[in-house]
């Protein structure tokens, strides 16, 4: 049994408590949280040492195998929930569509005032997850991963930066803002560890090098 699903069975009360807290944060008019704080660099180094190193395999991948976006709260789907969480002074209509607000993209340091200029990045891309073990999951498990608002996995960022990142791992792509790279790799390792996903050798080398300077 993976760490992810073992923990789910053992932490029902904790999960419910976290959900209640998250909903309270979301419903607050002044809510302007960002990516959930990743584990420390020391913890991330420990997690990385435990990840399986394996060759990636994309055979059979389709984005449709990771259903997005699902309803998170009321009329708000995952994208809308993250836009509200990560934005400043976000106003939404009855359908939870953001009608105004601003969004700071930590990847490149840009600020946007139109939600259409912002993508919700899967920090560990869906294709990367497939390559690393998610191909063995059920559709329901992949849906949980694709809509995870609890781990540091979803983040509002500049749309064309997200598109340039694509499905790359830290061996070939990192945020242009060097100040955010430590946060990025800590989050990456935390997500991979939680979901019991593997890393390839180049990815592990890159993560090791970045974490060494955190």
Tab-separated table of C-alpha atoms in Angstrom:
chain	number	residue	atom	x	y	z
A	1	UNK	CA	0.000	0.000	0.000
A	2	UNK	CA	1.417	3.447	-0.902
A	3	UNK	CA	2.192	6.056	1.747
A	4	UNK	CA	-0.651	8.146	0.338
A	5	UNK	CA	-3.387	5.583	0.804
A	6	UNK	CA	-2.054	4.239	4.113
A	7	UNK	CA	-2.133	7.763	5.492
A	8	UNK	CA	-5.634	8.367	4.208
A	9	UNK	CA	-6.906	5.409	6.238
A	10	UNK	CA	-5.093	6.529	9.373
A	11	UNK	CA	-5.815	10.266	9.217
A	12	UNK	CA	-9.545	10.714	8.599
A	13	UNK	CA	-10.057	13.023	11.577
A	14	UNK	CA	-7.038	15.118	10.662
A	15	UNK	CA	-8.224	15.439	7.077
A	16	UNK	CA	-11.682	16.573	8.157
A	17	UNK	CA	-10.146	19.146	10.471
A	18	UNK	CA	-7.974	20.430	7.650
A	19	UNK	CA	-10.920	20.628	5.275
A	20	UNK	CA	-12.950	22.654	7.759
A	21	UNK	CA	-10.038	25.035	8.224
A	22	UNK	CA	-9.561	25.342	4.460
A	23	UNK	CA	-13.223	26.099	3.861
A	24	UNK	CA	-13.155	28.722	6.603
A	25	UNK	CA	-10.137	30.342	4.977
A	26	UNK	CA	-11.766	30.307	1.564
A	27	UNK	CA	-14.991	31.834	2.822
A	28	UNK	CA	-13.187	34.690	4.549
A	29	UNK	CA	-13.447	37.892	2.462
A	30	UNK	CA	-9.849	38.779	3.289
A	31	UNK	CA	-8.428	35.338	2.473
A	32	UNK	CA	-5.257	35.670	0.425
A	33	UNK	CA	-3.228	32.573	1.245
A	34	UNK	CA	-0.621	31.132	-1.082
A	35	UNK	CA	0.770	27.688	-1.787
A	36	UNK	CA	0.602	25.564	1.395
A	37	UNK	CA	4.034	25.845	3.022
A	38	UNK	CA	6.164	22.899	1.887
A	39	UNK	CA	8.231	20.782	4.244
A	40	UNK	CA	11.629	22.109	5.305
A	41	UNK	CA	14.700	21.558	3.163
A	42	UNK	CA	16.027	19.054	5.703
A	43	UNK	CA	12.795	17.076	5.605
A	44	UNK	CA	12.739	17.275	1.809
A	45	UNK	CA	16.286	15.880	1.662
A	46	UNK	CA	15.172	13.010	3.871
A	47	UNK	CA	12.121	12.354	1.700
A	48	UNK	CA	14.204	12.480	-1.475
A	49	UNK	CA	16.562	9.823	-0.143
A	50	UNK	CA	13.573	7.481	0.221
A	51	UNK	CA	12.097	7.981	-3.260
A	52	UNK	CA	12.480	5.132	-5.735
A	53	UNK	CA	14.710	5.942	-8.695
A	54	UNK	CA	13.203	4.537	-11.884
A	55	UNK	CA	13.055	5.164	-15.624
A	56	UNK	CA	9.934	7.066	-16.637
A	57	UNK	CA	7.326	5.554	-18.950
A	58	UNK	CA	4.625	7.658	-20.648
A	59	UNK	CA	2.939	4.813	-22.512
A	60	UNK	CA	-0.841	5.253	-22.467
A	61	UNK	CA	-0.870	8.776	-20.995
A	62	UNK	CA	-3.811	11.103	-21.633
A	63	UNK	CA	-4.657	14.229	-19.668
A	64	UNK	CA	-8.290	13.065	-19.624
A	65	UNK	CA	-7.209	10.288	-17.251
A	66	UNK	CA	-6.780	13.001	-14.574
A	67	UNK	CA	-10.240	14.624	-14.290
A	68	UNK	CA	-10.166	18.399	-13.606
A	69	UNK	CA	-11.684	20.590	-12.319
A	70	UNK	CA	-14.018	19.233	-9.598
A	71	UNK	CA	-16.267	21.109	-7.180
A	72	UNK	CA	-14.344	22.083	-4.041
A	73	UNK	CA	-16.789	24.310	-2.179
A	74	UNK	CA	-20.269	25.556	-3.078
A	75	UNK	CA	-20.205	26.590	-6.742
A	76	UNK	CA	-16.409	26.823	-6.828
A	77	UNK	CA	-14.351	24.323	-8.771
A	78	UNK	CA	-10.651	23.695	-8.189
A	79	UNK	CA	-9.423	26.460	-10.489
A	80	UNK	CA	-11.756	29.012	-8.944
A	81	UNK	CA	-10.829	27.899	-5.429
A	82	UNK	CA	-7.099	28.356	-6.119
A	83	UNK	CA	-7.674	31.726	-7.808
A	84	UNK	CA	-9.454	32.872	-4.656
A	85	UNK	CA	-6.800	31.394	-2.373
A	86	UNK	CA	-3.801	32.802	-4.231
A	87	UNK	CA	-5.238	36.164	-5.259
A	88	UNK	CA	-5.552	39.506	-3.494
A	89	UNK	CA	-8.919	41.258	-3.129
A	90	UNK	CA	-10.576	38.659	-5.338
A	91	UNK	CA	-14.270	39.276	-6.043
A	92	UNK	CA	-16.376	36.440	-7.452
A	93	UNK	CA	-19.892	36.264	-8.865
A	94	UNK	CA	-22.603	33.746	-7.933
A	95	UNK	CA	-20.959	31.142	-10.172
A	96	UNK	CA	-17.620	31.668	-8.347
A	97	UNK	CA	-16.035	33.247	-11.433
A	98	UNK	CA	-13.403	35.825	-10.462
A	99	UNK	CA	-14.580	39.232	-11.684
A	100	UNK	CA	-11.740	41.263	-10.190
A	101	UNK	CA	-8.605	40.910	-8.121
A	102	UNK	CA	-4.863	40.562	-8.622
A	103	UNK	CA	-2.544	37.588	-8.797
A	104	UNK	CA	1.201	37.512	-8.162
A	105	UNK	CA	3.017	34.724	-9.995
A	106	UNK	CA	5.942	33.519	-7.848
A	107	UNK	CA	7.556	31.749	-10.810
A	108	UNK	CA	8.340	34.960	-12.712
A	109	UNK	CA	7.383	37.819	-10.374
A	110	UNK	CA	4.588	39.153	-12.598
A	111	UNK	CA	1.296	40.518	-11.251
A	112	UNK	CA	-1.954	40.147	-13.208
A	113	UNK	CA	-5.368	41.746	-12.767
A	114	UNK	CA	-7.277	39.462	-15.135
A	115	UNK	CA	-7.923	35.853	-14.132
A	116	UNK	CA	-7.644	34.904	-17.806
A	117	UNK	CA	-3.907	35.677	-17.627
A	118	UNK	CA	-3.430	33.111	-14.866
A	119	UNK	CA	-3.148	29.322	-15.098
A	120	UNK	CA	-3.366	26.873	-12.225
A	121	UNK	CA	-0.115	24.940	-12.379
A	122	UNK	CA	0.134	21.330	-11.273
A	123	UNK	CA	3.512	21.716	-9.611
A	124	UNK	CA	4.225	18.045	-10.299
A	125	UNK	CA	2.703	17.870	-13.794
A	126	UNK	CA	0.053	15.280	-14.558
A	127	UNK	CA	2.170	13.639	-17.254
A	128	UNK	CA	5.132	13.530	-14.875
A	129	UNK	CA	2.954	11.834	-12.266
A	130	UNK	CA	1.827	9.292	-14.867
A	131	UNK	CA	5.437	8.573	-15.779
A	132	UNK	CA	6.312	8.141	-12.107
A	133	UNK	CA	3.635	5.705	-10.973
A	134	UNK	CA	0.190	7.247	-11.440
A	135	UNK	CA	-0.393	5.015	-14.463
A	136	UNK	CA	-1.155	2.288	-11.919
A	137	UNK	CA	-3.756	4.361	-10.065
A	138	UNK	CA	-7.514	4.317	-10.485
A	139	UNK	CA	-9.230	7.279	-12.140
A	140	UNK	CA	-10.534	8.349	-8.722
A	141	UNK	CA	-6.993	8.385	-7.339
A	142	UNK	CA	-5.770	10.440	-10.297
A	143	UNK	CA	-8.666	12.858	-9.797
A	144	UNK	CA	-7.615	13.363	-6.165
A	145	UNK	CA	-4.078	14.154	-7.282
A	146	UNK	CA	-5.193	16.565	-10.020
A	147	UNK	CA	-7.395	18.526	-7.607
A	148	UNK	CA	-5.300	18.405	-4.424
A	149	UNK	CA	-5.740	21.729	-2.607
A	150	UNK	CA	-4.153	20.435	0.615
A	151	UNK	CA	-0.610	19.588	-0.501
A	152	UNK	CA	1.642	22.220	-2.199
A	153	UNK	CA	0.613	20.922	-5.636
A	154	UNK	CA	-1.597	23.641	-7.180
A	155	UNK	CA	-0.524	27.252	-7.693
A	156	UNK	CA	-1.787	30.276	-9.662
A	157	UNK	CA	0.938	31.440	-12.066
A	158	UNK	CA	1.398	33.367	-15.313
A	159	UNK	CA	-0.304	31.379	-18.070
A	160	UNK	CA	2.496	31.405	-20.641
A	161	UNK	CA	5.059	30.482	-17.964
A	162	UNK	CA	2.955	27.468	-17.042
A	163	UNK	CA	2.684	26.541	-20.712
A	164	UNK	CA	6.450	26.864	-21.164
A	165	UNK	CA	6.993	24.575	-18.183
A	166	UNK	CA	4.697	21.951	-19.690
A	167	UNK	CA	5.433	18.519	-18.254
A	168	UNK	CA	9.095	19.152	-17.399
A	169	UNK	CA	10.712	18.169	-14.115
A	170	UNK	CA	13.418	20.174	-12.252
A	171	UNK	CA	16.187	18.626	-14.370
A	172	UNK	CA	15.010	20.700	-17.355
A	173	UNK	CA	12.825	23.492	-15.948
A	174	UNK	CA	12.872	25.733	-12.889
A	175	UNK	CA	11.149	29.029	-12.049
A	176	UNK	CA	13.033	32.015	-13.454
A	177	UNK	CA	12.784	33.685	-10.015
A	178	UNK	CA	15.735	32.132	-8.241
A	179	UNK	CA	14.271	33.202	-4.877
A	180	UNK	CA	11.431	30.727	-5.373
A	181	UNK	CA	13.462	27.706	-6.400
A	182	UNK	CA	14.003	26.362	-2.896
A	183	UNK	CA	10.257	26.498	-2.201
A	184	UNK	CA	9.610	24.833	-5.552
A	185	UNK	CA	11.888	21.840	-5.017
A	186	UNK	CA	10.743	21.353	-1.420
A	187	UNK	CA	7.140	21.242	-2.664
A	188	UNK	CA	8.066	18.929	-5.542
A	189	UNK	CA	9.703	16.394	-3.240
A	190	UNK	CA	6.872	16.606	-0.702
A	191	UNK	CA	4.245	15.845	-3.351
A	192	UNK	CA	6.239	12.989	-4.852
A	193	UNK	CA	6.844	11.495	-1.421
A	194	UNK	CA	3.225	11.814	-0.305
A	195	UNK	CA	1.947	10.111	-3.449
A	196	UNK	CA	4.746	7.515	-3.490
A	197	UNK	CA	5.927	8.580	-6.948
A	198	UNK	CA	9.363	7.732	-8.299
A	199	UNK	CA	12.067	10.038	-9.652
A	200	UNK	CA	14.402	9.464	-12.571
A	201	UNK	CA	18.151	9.795	-12.113
A	202	UNK	CA	18.510	13.254	-13.724
A	203	UNK	CA	15.561	14.552	-11.701
A	204	UNK	CA	17.053	13.244	-8.444
A	205	UNK	CA	20.429	14.818	-9.223
A	206	UNK	CA	18.802	18.184	-9.921
A	207	UNK	CA	16.680	18.027	-6.772
A	208	UNK	CA	19.697	17.036	-4.671
A	209	UNK	CA	21.722	19.969	-6.012
A	210	UNK	CA	18.960	22.535	-5.475
A	211	UNK	CA	18.156	21.277	-1.986
A	212	UNK	CA	21.823	21.439	-1.016
A	213	UNK	CA	21.688	25.230	-1.346
A	214	UNK	CA	18.360	25.707	0.449
